[in-house]
Amino acid sequence: MISAVETPGLDPAKIDAVLDLFKSAGHSHVNPPILQPADVFLDLTGEDIRRRLFLTSGTDGVDLCLRPDFTIPVCRHHLAFQKATLPAAYCYNGPVFRQRPDGLGEIPQLGAESLGRSDIAEADADVLALSVNALETFGVSSNTIRIGDETLFAAVLTGLDLPSVWRRRLRDLFGETDKLSAAIGRMAGGSSSDDESRDVRLGFLSALEGADPTAAHAVVEDLLSIAGIAAVGGRTPSEIADRFLEQAALASGAHGHDKAAETLTAYLSLKADGANATDALNSFARKYRLDLEAPIAAFEQRLAAIENKGIDRTRLTFAAEFGRRLDYYSGFVFEIHAASDAVEGPLVGGGRYDKLLTLLGAAQKVPSIGFSMWLDRIAASIEANS
C-alpha cells in the first residue's frame, strides 16, 4: 500500500483508500521533486500562480521554485523517462506551495493525471467520475459540479470579426471573469478602471503603434537595456517588447467592435444544468449566426459519456464564463464544490491540458486531463457537516 501524507482532520486510512482507488483505475504513484525549475512555471502558469511562487536559486544560479502544483512536475516526470509509453496514468499525494495572506502556504493535495488517451470524451468522463468517487470515499457526497469548455469560447471568438490581437488578448483572459468583462467593454469603446494609468503610457504606446515592428521592437529593448532591466517576472526583454507592441495595438483599437462585444457578453452569460446546456448553446449559435456545430457536438458527446458513468446530467452546472486560472488548461474544465457555503474554494479542480506536454518538450501533441484534490478543504467540509 502507498504511504499517505497525513492531513489534519482526515483519516489517513481514507487517504490510503483514495490512492488505492486511483491505483485500481490504472494510475501509477509518483512523487516528483519539490524543487522545480522556476522558468517553467513562470512561462506556463497564470498570473495568479506566478505571483504566489516561493522562489529560490541553486548554487549554479539557476532559478528554482517550490512546486506550486503537481500537473507540470508529473508531466516532466513522464518526459524524463525515455521508455515511458502512452497512454500513461499517474497519481500523487503530497504538499504544494503557494504564498497565502494567511497560513504557511503548504497545501496538501492528491490527484490523478491521464496522458495520451485519444478517446477524448471517454477520458474526460473517466477522470471526472474518478474524482467524484474519490470524494465519496472521503465521505463527501453532497456537492455541486461546475463545468466549462474553453474550446467553445475559442470557437465563438473565431466566428467574430475581430483583429487577431484582440482574439489573442480575450482568450488569454478567459477564466478571469472581471478582467475579461473589462476588456470586452474596452473593445466596444467603453472605459475601464485603469484608464488613468493607461493615459500615462498612451503617448509611448501611440508612438509604437504603426511603426515598423522590427524597429519598434528594437526601441523597447534598447530602453530596457538603458534602464538596466534584464528580465521582469521571468520575461525576457524581447518578450516584454512583444507585450508593449501588443498593448499599443490594443490601445489604438479599443472601439468599433460593439457587435462582437454584444455577442461575447451574451455567450459568457450562458448558464444551464447539464440536461439543458446543449440546447442553450444551440439557441445561442442560431441567434448570433455562429457555426458552433463541431464544438457543441463534442460537448454533447462528453455529457453523454459522463452520464454513462452514473453521473446525472442535472448534477452538472455549465457556465460559459468558467475557466481555470492556469494558462495550460485548453478545453474541458471542472470544479467540485461543497454543497454548503462553509468551505471557500473548490474541493476538486481539474481539466484538459492538451498542449502542455508539447510545451514541455514532447515531440507531438499528447491529449491529457487530470485533477487535484484540496485535502485541507475536504477536511473542513467534513468537519462542517459532522
mmCIF file of C-alpha atoms in Angstrom:
data_model
loop_
_atom_site.group_PDB
_atom_site.id
_atom_site.type_symbol
_atom_site.label_atom_id
_atom_site.label_comp_id
_atom_site.label_asym_id
_atom_site.label_seq_id
_atom_site.Cartn_x
_atom_site.Cartn_y
_atom_site.Cartn_z
ATOM 1 C CA MET A 1 0.000 0.000 0.000
ATOM 2 C CA ILE A 2 1.167 3.533 -0.801
ATOM 3 C CA SER A 3 2.007 5.513 2.316
ATOM 4 C CA ALA A 4 -0.230 8.570 2.634
ATOM 5 C CA VAL A 5 0.922 12.008 3.723
ATOM 6 C CA GLU A 6 -1.188 12.845 6.773
ATOM 7 C CA THR A 7 -3.575 15.805 6.685
ATOM 8 C CA PRO A 8 -5.103 17.200 9.895
ATOM 9 C CA GLY A 9 -8.791 16.375 10.063
ATOM 10 C CA LEU A 10 -8.621 13.491 7.589
ATOM 11 C CA ASP A 11 -8.391 9.811 8.429
ATOM 12 C CA PRO A 12 -5.079 8.567 6.934
ATOM 13 C CA ALA A 13 -6.813 5.292 6.108
ATOM 14 C CA LYS A 14 -9.203 7.171 3.828
ATOM 15 C CA ILE A 15 -6.322 8.875 2.039
ATOM 16 C CA ASP A 16 -4.816 5.419 1.520
ATOM 17 C CA ALA A 17 -8.191 4.197 0.236
ATOM 18 C CA VAL A 18 -8.375 7.031 -2.320
ATOM 19 C CA LEU A 19 -4.826 6.295 -3.503
ATOM 20 C CA ASP A 20 -5.795 2.622 -3.859
ATOM 21 C CA LEU A 21 -8.825 3.752 -5.884
ATOM 22 C CA PHE A 22 -6.524 5.659 -8.223
ATOM 23 C CA LYS A 23 -4.180 2.684 -8.462
ATOM 24 C CA SER A 24 -7.036 0.318 -9.308
ATOM 25 C CA ALA A 25 -8.023 2.716 -12.104
ATOM 26 C CA GLY A 26 -4.545 2.272 -13.613
ATOM 27 C CA HIS A 27 -2.688 5.258 -12.153
ATOM 28 C CA SER A 28 0.902 4.681 -11.021
ATOM 29 C CA HIS A 29 2.023 6.585 -7.925
ATOM 30 C CA VAL A 30 4.776 9.182 -8.473
ATOM 31 C CA ASN A 31 6.451 11.721 -6.198
ATOM 32 C CA PRO A 32 8.075 14.478 -8.313
ATOM 33 C CA PRO A 33 10.764 16.638 -6.660
ATOM 34 C CA ILE A 34 9.569 19.550 -4.542
ATOM 35 C CA LEU A 35 12.193 21.844 -6.105
ATOM 36 C CA GLN A 36 11.349 22.638 -9.720
ATOM 37 C CA PRO A 37 12.816 24.959 -12.389
ATOM 38 C CA ALA A 38 11.102 28.310 -11.897
ATOM 39 C CA ASP A 39 11.113 29.327 -15.569
ATOM 40 C CA VAL A 40 8.705 26.516 -16.460
ATOM 41 C CA PHE A 41 6.077 27.818 -14.044
ATOM 42 C CA LEU A 42 6.710 31.463 -14.934
ATOM 43 C CA ASP A 43 6.082 30.604 -18.578
ATOM 44 C CA LEU A 44 3.195 28.151 -18.318
ATOM 45 C CA THR A 45 1.045 29.093 -15.319
ATOM 46 C CA GLY A 46 -1.282 32.026 -14.921
ATOM 47 C CA GLU A 47 -0.565 35.333 -13.239
ATOM 48 C CA ASP A 48 -2.306 34.172 -10.055
ATOM 49 C CA ILE A 49 0.221 31.360 -9.588
ATOM 50 C CA ARG A 50 3.274 33.322 -10.764
ATOM 51 C CA ARG A 51 2.865 35.980 -8.082
ATOM 52 C CA ARG A 52 2.486 33.316 -5.365
ATOM 53 C CA LEU A 53 5.588 31.239 -6.117
ATOM 54 C CA PHE A 54 8.198 30.510 -3.466
ATOM 55 C CA LEU A 55 11.364 31.349 -5.399
ATOM 56 C CA THR A 56 14.990 30.495 -4.698
ATOM 57 C CA SER A 57 18.118 29.733 -6.718
ATOM 58 C CA GLY A 58 20.719 26.990 -6.891
ATOM 59 C CA THR A 59 24.460 27.385 -6.431
ATOM 60 C CA ASP A 60 24.749 27.464 -10.228
ATOM 61 C CA GLY A 61 22.459 30.491 -10.361
ATOM 62 C CA VAL A 62 19.500 28.606 -11.842
ATOM 63 C CA ASP A 63 16.150 29.969 -10.607
ATOM 64 C CA LEU A 64 14.134 27.373 -8.705
ATOM 65 C CA CYS A 65 10.748 27.275 -7.005
ATOM 66 C CA LEU A 66 8.840 25.041 -4.648
ATOM 67 C CA ARG A 67 6.297 23.188 -6.767
ATOM 68 C CA PRO A 68 3.037 25.194 -6.794
ATOM 69 C CA ASP A 69 1.095 22.334 -8.390
ATOM 70 C CA PHE A 70 1.590 18.724 -9.413
ATOM 71 C CA THR A 71 0.469 18.698 -13.039
ATOM 72 C CA ILE A 72 3.636 20.204 -14.543
ATOM 73 C CA PRO A 73 6.002 18.137 -12.326
ATOM 74 C CA VAL A 74 4.124 14.930 -13.202
ATOM 75 C CA CYS A 75 4.344 15.729 -16.918
ATOM 76 C CA ARG A 76 8.069 16.499 -16.562
ATOM 77 C CA HIS A 77 8.478 13.183 -14.732
ATOM 78 C CA HIS A 78 6.820 11.365 -17.637
ATOM 79 C CA LEU A 79 9.015 13.076 -20.236
ATOM 80 C CA ALA A 80 12.186 12.349 -18.256
ATOM 81 C CA PHE A 81 11.870 8.603 -18.903
ATOM 82 C CA GLN A 82 12.753 7.654 -22.472
ATOM 83 C CA LYS A 83 10.958 4.340 -22.129
ATOM 84 C CA ALA A 84 7.701 5.959 -20.998
ATOM 85 C CA THR A 85 4.845 4.959 -23.286
ATOM 86 C CA LEU A 86 1.396 6.352 -23.960
ATOM 87 C CA PRO A 87 -1.256 6.269 -22.767
ATOM 88 C CA ALA A 88 0.040 6.719 -19.235
ATOM 89 C CA ALA A 89 -1.669 7.499 -15.949
ATOM 90 C CA TYR A 90 -0.218 8.780 -12.672
ATOM 91 C CA CYS A 91 -1.392 9.675 -9.186
ATOM 92 C CA TYR A 92 0.277 11.614 -6.377
ATOM 93 C CA ASN A 93 -0.038 12.704 -2.775
ATOM 94 C CA GLY A 94 1.947 15.483 -1.120
ATOM 95 C CA PRO A 95 2.256 19.215 -0.492
ATOM 96 C CA VAL A 96 2.237 22.066 -2.982
ATOM 97 C CA PHE A 97 3.457 25.530 -2.046
ATOM 98 C CA ARG A 98 1.738 28.843 -2.779
ATOM 99 C CA GLN A 99 2.133 32.053 -0.844
ATOM 100 C CA ARG A 100 -1.014 32.962 1.073
ATOM 101 C CA PRO A 101 -2.005 36.074 3.011
ATOM 102 C CA ASP A 102 -2.592 33.762 5.996
ATOM 103 C CA GLY A 103 -1.159 30.362 6.796
ATOM 104 C CA LEU A 104 2.150 28.763 5.840
ATOM 105 C CA GLY A 105 1.408 28.238 2.176
ATOM 106 C CA GLU A 106 1.995 24.482 2.349
ATOM 107 C CA ILE A 107 -1.124 22.835 0.924
ATOM 108 C CA PRO A 108 -1.751 19.073 0.985
ATOM 109 C CA GLN A 109 -3.039 17.657 -2.313
ATOM 110 C CA LEU A 110 -3.621 14.393 -4.027
ATOM 111 C CA GLY A 111 -4.783 13.807 -7.545
ATOM 112 C CA ALA A 112 -4.524 11.944 -10.808
ATOM 113 C CA GLU A 113 -3.351 12.655 -14.356
ATOM 114 C CA SER A 114 -4.208 10.805 -17.575
ATOM 115 C CA LEU A 115 -1.873 11.295 -20.548
ATOM 116 C CA GLY A 116 -2.225 10.238 -24.159
ATOM 117 C CA ARG A 117 -5.754 8.838 -24.420
ATOM 118 C CA SER A 118 -7.275 9.535 -27.839
ATOM 119 C CA ASP A 119 -10.868 8.755 -26.776
ATOM 120 C CA ILE A 120 -11.341 12.297 -25.526
ATOM 121 C CA ALA A 121 -14.965 12.181 -24.321
ATOM 122 C CA GLU A 122 -14.453 8.873 -22.508
ATOM 123 C CA ALA A 123 -11.233 10.099 -20.898
ATOM 124 C CA ASP A 124 -12.980 13.273 -19.694
ATOM 125 C CA ALA A 125 -15.823 11.231 -18.228
ATOM 126 C CA ASP A 126 -13.485 8.717 -16.573
ATOM 127 C CA VAL A 127 -11.432 11.440 -14.874
ATOM 128 C CA LEU A 128 -14.482 13.357 -13.629
ATOM 129 C CA ALA A 129 -16.088 10.134 -12.362
ATOM 130 C CA LEU A 130 -12.838 9.173 -10.613
ATOM 131 C CA SER A 131 -12.780 12.494 -8.771
ATOM 132 C CA VAL A 132 -16.418 12.074 -7.715
ATOM 133 C CA ASN A 133 -15.702 8.543 -6.465
ATOM 134 C CA ALA A 134 -12.659 9.813 -4.574
ATOM 135 C CA LEU A 135 -14.770 12.406 -2.758
ATOM 136 C CA GLU A 136 -17.335 9.757 -1.915
ATOM 137 C CA THR A 137 -14.523 7.612 -0.476
ATOM 138 C CA PHE A 138 -13.752 10.502 1.873
ATOM 139 C CA GLY A 139 -17.451 10.612 2.787
ATOM 140 C CA VAL A 140 -18.263 13.770 0.791
ATOM 141 C CA SER A 141 -21.245 13.050 -1.453
ATOM 142 C CA SER A 142 -23.214 16.295 -1.186
ATOM 143 C CA ASN A 143 -21.544 18.617 -3.685
ATOM 144 C CA THR A 144 -22.013 20.628 -6.858
ATOM 145 C CA ILE A 145 -20.127 20.054 -10.117
ATOM 146 C CA ARG A 146 -19.306 23.062 -12.293
ATOM 147 C CA ILE A 147 -18.114 22.539 -15.865
ATOM 148 C CA GLY A 148 -16.775 24.797 -18.611
ATOM 149 C CA ASP A 149 -15.141 24.498 -22.007
ATOM 150 C CA GLU A 150 -12.537 26.882 -23.428
ATOM 151 C CA THR A 151 -12.856 25.325 -26.901
ATOM 152 C CA LEU A 152 -16.400 26.692 -27.114
ATOM 153 C CA PHE A 153 -15.192 30.180 -26.197
ATOM 154 C CA ALA A 154 -12.389 29.919 -28.768
ATOM 155 C CA ALA A 155 -14.910 28.870 -31.427
ATOM 156 C CA VAL A 156 -17.078 31.894 -30.631
ATOM 157 C CA LEU A 157 -14.033 34.173 -30.960
ATOM 158 C CA THR A 158 -13.144 32.600 -34.319
ATOM 159 C CA GLY A 159 -16.610 33.427 -35.643
ATOM 160 C CA LEU A 160 -16.345 37.130 -34.782
ATOM 161 C CA ASP A 161 -14.944 39.924 -36.914
ATOM 162 C CA LEU A 162 -12.075 40.875 -34.621
ATOM 163 C CA PRO A 163 -8.388 41.713 -35.113
ATOM 164 C CA SER A 164 -6.121 38.813 -34.173
ATOM 165 C CA VAL A 165 -4.566 40.818 -31.319
ATOM 166 C CA TRP A 166 -7.986 41.113 -29.683
ATOM 167 C CA ARG A 167 -8.777 37.433 -30.174
ATOM 168 C CA ARG A 168 -5.487 36.524 -28.508
ATOM 169 C CA ARG A 169 -5.997 39.001 -25.672
ATOM 170 C CA LEU A 170 -9.545 37.831 -24.913
ATOM 171 C CA ARG A 171 -8.576 34.166 -24.983
ATOM 172 C CA ASP A 172 -5.671 34.881 -22.623
ATOM 173 C CA LEU A 173 -8.158 36.432 -20.173
ATOM 174 C CA PHE A 174 -10.662 33.566 -20.323
ATOM 175 C CA GLY A 175 -11.329 32.378 -16.781
ATOM 176 C CA GLU A 176 -10.546 35.830 -15.316
ATOM 177 C CA THR A 177 -14.164 36.993 -15.428
ATOM 178 C CA ASP A 178 -13.718 40.568 -14.209
ATOM 179 C CA LYS A 179 -10.708 41.264 -16.433
ATOM 180 C CA LEU A 180 -12.381 39.634 -19.422
ATOM 181 C CA SER A 181 -15.556 41.707 -18.954
ATOM 182 C CA ALA A 182 -13.478 44.894 -18.658
ATOM 183 C CA ALA A 183 -11.597 44.051 -21.856
ATOM 184 C CA ILE A 184 -14.842 43.413 -23.735
ATOM 185 C CA GLY A 185 -16.124 46.776 -22.501
ATOM 186 C CA ARG A 186 -12.974 48.490 -23.778
ATOM 187 C CA MET A 187 -13.267 46.673 -27.075
ATOM 188 C CA ALA A 188 -16.688 48.257 -27.552
ATOM 189 C CA GLY A 189 -15.305 51.722 -26.768
ATOM 190 C CA GLY A 190 -16.062 51.843 -23.053
ATOM 191 C CA SER A 191 -13.735 52.885 -20.262
ATOM 192 C CA SER A 192 -12.221 50.819 -17.507
ATOM 193 C CA SER A 193 -10.855 51.408 -14.028
ATOM 194 C CA ASP A 194 -7.245 51.504 -15.259
ATOM 195 C CA ASP A 195 -7.824 54.214 -17.899
ATOM 196 C CA GLU A 196 -5.934 56.813 -15.855
ATOM 197 C CA SER A 197 -2.770 54.717 -15.634
ATOM 198 C CA ARG A 198 -3.154 53.821 -19.313
ATOM 199 C CA ASP A 199 -3.269 57.511 -20.260
ATOM 200 C CA VAL A 200 0.207 57.955 -18.759
ATOM 201 C CA ARG A 201 1.557 55.326 -21.135
ATOM 202 C CA LEU A 202 -0.615 56.185 -24.121
ATOM 203 C CA GLY A 203 1.900 58.550 -25.710
ATOM 204 C CA PHE A 204 4.581 55.873 -25.817
ATOM 205 C CA LEU A 205 2.124 53.212 -26.987
ATOM 206 C CA SER A 206 0.734 55.513 -29.688
ATOM 207 C CA ALA A 207 4.256 56.183 -30.907
ATOM 208 C CA LEU A 208 4.848 52.445 -31.209
ATOM 209 C CA GLU A 209 1.578 51.738 -32.997
ATOM 210 C CA GLY A 210 2.021 51.785 -36.734
ATOM 211 C CA ALA A 211 5.796 51.775 -36.543
ATOM 212 C CA ASP A 212 7.873 49.174 -38.296
ATOM 213 C CA PRO A 213 7.586 46.129 -35.961
ATOM 214 C CA THR A 214 11.317 45.356 -36.067
ATOM 215 C CA ALA A 215 12.279 48.960 -35.319
ATOM 216 C CA ALA A 216 9.658 49.303 -32.565
ATOM 217 C CA HIS A 217 10.862 46.052 -31.025
ATOM 218 C CA ALA A 218 14.443 47.350 -31.025
ATOM 219 C CA VAL A 219 13.368 50.652 -29.399
ATOM 220 C CA VAL A 220 11.737 48.855 -26.479
ATOM 221 C CA GLU A 221 14.686 46.511 -25.996
ATOM 222 C CA ASP A 222 17.091 49.475 -26.066
ATOM 223 C CA LEU A 223 15.050 51.327 -23.420
ATOM 224 C CA LEU A 224 15.053 48.270 -21.167
ATOM 225 C CA SER A 225 18.800 47.909 -21.649
ATOM 226 C CA ILE A 226 19.404 51.555 -20.772
ATOM 227 C CA ALA A 227 17.314 51.098 -17.641
ATOM 228 C CA GLY A 228 19.351 48.012 -16.726
ATOM 229 C CA ILE A 229 16.340 45.704 -16.901
ATOM 230 C CA ALA A 230 17.283 42.167 -17.919
ATOM 231 C CA ALA A 231 14.014 40.423 -17.083
ATOM 232 C CA VAL A 232 10.685 41.115 -15.393
ATOM 233 C CA GLY A 233 8.552 38.345 -13.905
ATOM 234 C CA GLY A 234 10.537 35.771 -15.829
ATOM 235 C CA ARG A 235 10.022 37.570 -19.157
ATOM 236 C CA THR A 236 12.997 38.463 -21.348
ATOM 237 C CA PRO A 237 13.415 41.961 -22.855
ATOM 238 C CA SER A 238 12.258 40.515 -26.178
ATOM 239 C CA GLU A 239 9.075 39.171 -24.585
ATOM 240 C CA ILE A 240 8.476 42.477 -22.796
ATOM 241 C CA ALA A 241 8.875 44.271 -26.125
ATOM 242 C CA ASP A 242 6.280 41.961 -27.666
ATOM 243 C CA ARG A 243 3.945 42.834 -24.807
ATOM 244 C CA PHE A 244 4.436 46.580 -25.369
ATOM 245 C CA LEU A 245 3.647 46.226 -29.062
ATOM 246 C CA GLU A 246 0.508 44.242 -28.259
ATOM 247 C CA GLN A 247 -0.590 46.912 -25.788
ATOM 248 C CA ALA A 248 -0.028 49.558 -28.471
ATOM 249 C CA ALA A 249 -2.356 47.721 -30.839
ATOM 250 C CA LEU A 250 -4.954 47.238 -28.105
ATOM 251 C CA ALA A 251 -4.804 50.895 -27.049
ATOM 252 C CA SER A 252 -5.497 52.128 -30.560
ATOM 253 C CA GLY A 253 -8.127 49.511 -31.367
ATOM 254 C CA ALA A 254 -10.445 49.829 -28.371
ATOM 255 C CA HIS A 255 -13.525 50.865 -30.333
ATOM 256 C CA GLY A 256 -15.814 49.817 -33.151
ATOM 257 C CA HIS A 257 -16.465 46.247 -32.062
ATOM 258 C CA ASP A 258 -19.899 46.693 -30.495
ATOM 259 C CA LYS A 259 -21.491 43.685 -32.206
ATOM 260 C CA ALA A 260 -18.663 41.360 -31.176
ATOM 261 C CA ALA A 261 -18.852 42.692 -27.614
ATOM 262 C CA GLU A 262 -22.607 42.072 -27.539
ATOM 263 C CA THR A 263 -22.146 38.504 -28.790
ATOM 264 C CA LEU A 264 -19.397 37.715 -26.281
ATOM 265 C CA THR A 265 -21.345 39.199 -23.383
ATOM 266 C CA ALA A 266 -24.362 37.082 -24.327
ATOM 267 C CA TYR A 267 -22.222 33.942 -24.590
ATOM 268 C CA LEU A 268 -20.452 34.467 -21.276
ATOM 269 C CA SER A 269 -23.807 34.925 -19.507
ATOM 270 C CA LEU A 270 -24.958 31.423 -20.504
ATOM 271 C CA LYS A 271 -25.649 29.118 -17.556
ATOM 272 C CA ALA A 272 -27.588 25.860 -17.586
ATOM 273 C CA ASP A 273 -27.641 22.465 -15.946
ATOM 274 C CA GLY A 274 -26.242 19.532 -17.881
ATOM 275 C CA ALA A 275 -29.685 18.476 -19.063
ATOM 276 C CA ASN A 276 -30.289 21.815 -20.820
ATOM 277 C CA ALA A 277 -26.789 23.086 -21.648
ATOM 278 C CA THR A 278 -26.643 21.724 -25.214
ATOM 279 C CA ASP A 279 -29.991 23.303 -26.097
ATOM 280 C CA ALA A 280 -28.838 26.642 -24.630
ATOM 281 C CA LEU A 281 -25.667 26.540 -26.733
ATOM 282 C CA ASN A 282 -27.557 25.665 -29.912
ATOM 283 C CA SER A 283 -30.041 28.503 -29.306
ATOM 284 C CA PHE A 284 -27.171 30.953 -28.817
ATOM 285 C CA ALA A 285 -25.445 29.781 -32.023
ATOM 286 C CA ARG A 286 -28.642 30.203 -34.045
ATOM 287 C CA LYS A 287 -29.409 33.649 -32.621
ATOM 288 C CA TYR A 288 -25.936 35.019 -33.349
ATOM 289 C CA ARG A 289 -25.428 33.036 -36.563
ATOM 290 C CA LEU A 290 -22.253 31.306 -35.452
ATOM 291 C CA ASP A 291 -21.036 27.923 -36.702
ATOM 292 C CA LEU A 292 -20.525 26.043 -33.443
ATOM 293 C CA GLU A 293 -21.719 22.656 -34.688
ATOM 294 C CA ALA A 294 -18.441 20.788 -34.113
ATOM 295 C CA PRO A 295 -17.611 22.052 -30.573
ATOM 296 C CA ILE A 296 -21.235 21.648 -29.455
ATOM 297 C CA ALA A 297 -21.295 18.077 -30.791
ATOM 298 C CA ALA A 298 -18.090 17.320 -28.827
ATOM 299 C CA PHE A 299 -19.637 18.957 -25.749
ATOM 300 C CA GLU A 300 -22.754 16.768 -26.051
ATOM 301 C CA GLN A 301 -20.647 13.631 -26.594
ATOM 302 C CA ARG A 302 -18.817 14.388 -23.338
ATOM 303 C CA LEU A 303 -22.080 14.889 -21.436
ATOM 304 C CA ALA A 304 -23.365 11.545 -22.724
ATOM 305 C CA ALA A 305 -20.146 9.819 -21.636
ATOM 306 C CA ILE A 306 -20.386 11.404 -18.173
ATOM 307 C CA GLU A 307 -23.997 10.259 -17.871
ATOM 308 C CA ASN A 308 -22.917 6.710 -18.790
ATOM 309 C CA LYS A 309 -20.572 6.811 -15.769
ATOM 310 C CA GLY A 310 -23.598 7.193 -13.498
ATOM 311 C CA ILE A 311 -23.437 10.980 -13.006
ATOM 312 C CA ASP A 312 -26.846 12.503 -13.686
ATOM 313 C CA ARG A 313 -26.719 15.488 -16.021
ATOM 314 C CA THR A 314 -28.724 17.586 -13.590
ATOM 315 C CA ARG A 315 -25.798 17.396 -11.128
ATOM 316 C CA LEU A 316 -23.704 19.385 -13.599
ATOM 317 C CA THR A 317 -23.832 23.155 -13.985
ATOM 318 C CA PHE A 318 -22.421 24.567 -17.209
ATOM 319 C CA ALA A 319 -21.145 28.152 -17.010
ATOM 320 C CA ALA A 320 -19.835 29.597 -20.283
ATOM 321 C CA GLU A 321 -17.584 32.035 -18.395
ATOM 322 C CA PHE A 322 -15.891 29.327 -16.335
ATOM 323 C CA GLY A 323 -12.224 28.599 -16.992
ATOM 324 C CA ARG A 324 -9.399 27.517 -14.695
ATOM 325 C CA ARG A 325 -6.847 30.186 -13.710
ATOM 326 C CA LEU A 326 -3.887 28.273 -15.097
ATOM 327 C CA ASP A 327 -2.631 29.075 -18.584
ATOM 328 C CA TYR A 328 -2.034 25.480 -19.617
ATOM 329 C CA TYR A 329 -5.706 24.440 -19.489
ATOM 330 C CA SER A 330 -7.076 24.283 -23.026
ATOM 331 C CA GLY A 331 -10.549 22.701 -23.104
ATOM 332 C CA PHE A 332 -12.949 20.946 -20.742
ATOM 333 C CA VAL A 333 -12.575 22.078 -17.125
ATOM 334 C CA PHE A 334 -14.413 21.208 -13.941
ATOM 335 C CA GLU A 335 -14.601 22.022 -10.247
ATOM 336 C CA ILE A 336 -16.436 20.266 -7.448
ATOM 337 C CA HIS A 337 -17.622 22.446 -4.593
ATOM 338 C CA ALA A 338 -19.071 21.603 -1.198
ATOM 339 C CA ALA A 339 -22.855 21.935 -1.160
ATOM 340 C CA SER A 340 -22.690 24.292 1.843
ATOM 341 C CA ASP A 341 -21.020 27.700 1.958
ATOM 342 C CA ALA A 342 -18.865 26.661 4.919
ATOM 343 C CA VAL A 343 -15.849 25.971 2.679
ATOM 344 C CA GLU A 344 -14.442 28.594 0.327
ATOM 345 C CA GLY A 345 -12.953 27.376 -2.950
ATOM 346 C CA PRO A 346 -13.296 24.073 -4.799
ATOM 347 C CA LEU A 347 -12.675 20.699 -3.196
ATOM 348 C CA VAL A 348 -11.528 19.391 -6.588
ATOM 349 C CA GLY A 349 -10.277 21.219 -9.660
ATOM 350 C CA GLY A 350 -9.246 19.766 -12.975
ATOM 351 C CA GLY A 351 -9.439 19.825 -16.718
ATOM 352 C CA ARG A 352 -7.849 19.177 -20.071
ATOM 353 C CA TYR A 353 -4.361 20.421 -20.986
ATOM 354 C CA ASP A 354 -3.658 19.020 -24.449
ATOM 355 C CA LYS A 355 -0.820 21.450 -25.291
ATOM 356 C CA LEU A 356 1.192 21.184 -22.080
ATOM 357 C CA LEU A 357 3.429 18.218 -22.864
ATOM 358 C CA THR A 358 4.334 19.715 -26.236
ATOM 359 C CA LEU A 359 5.307 22.952 -24.492
ATOM 360 C CA LEU A 360 7.446 20.889 -22.123
ATOM 361 C CA GLY A 361 9.286 19.224 -24.988
ATOM 362 C CA ALA A 362 7.175 16.313 -26.239
ATOM 363 C CA ALA A 363 7.703 15.615 -29.941
ATOM 364 C CA GLN A 364 3.978 15.504 -30.660
ATOM 365 C CA LYS A 365 0.689 16.572 -29.137
ATOM 366 C CA VAL A 366 -0.371 14.498 -26.126
ATOM 367 C CA PRO A 367 -4.061 14.808 -25.162
ATOM 368 C CA SER A 368 -4.134 14.977 -21.362
ATOM 369 C CA ILE A 369 -6.522 15.577 -18.481
ATOM 370 C CA GLY A 370 -6.253 15.441 -14.689
ATOM 371 C CA PHE A 371 -7.431 16.811 -11.380
ATOM 372 C CA SER A 372 -6.194 17.809 -7.924
ATOM 373 C CA MET A 373 -7.981 17.445 -4.591
ATOM 374 C CA TRP A 374 -7.530 20.105 -1.888
ATOM 375 C CA LEU A 375 -7.279 17.978 1.230
ATOM 376 C CA ASP A 376 -7.478 20.900 3.676
ATOM 377 C CA ARG A 377 -10.810 21.971 2.147
ATOM 378 C CA ILE A 378 -12.116 18.398 2.137
ATOM 379 C CA ALA A 379 -11.251 18.125 5.834
ATOM 380 C CA ALA A 380 -13.031 21.433 6.524
ATOM 381 C CA SER A 381 -16.083 20.236 4.571
ATOM 382 C CA ILE A 382 -16.261 17.001 6.570
ATOM 383 C CA GLU A 383 -15.917 18.938 9.832
ATOM 384 C CA ALA A 384 -18.660 21.397 8.803
ATOM 385 C CA ASN A 385 -21.068 18.538 8.169
ATOM 386 C CA SER A 386 -20.199 16.488 11.255
#
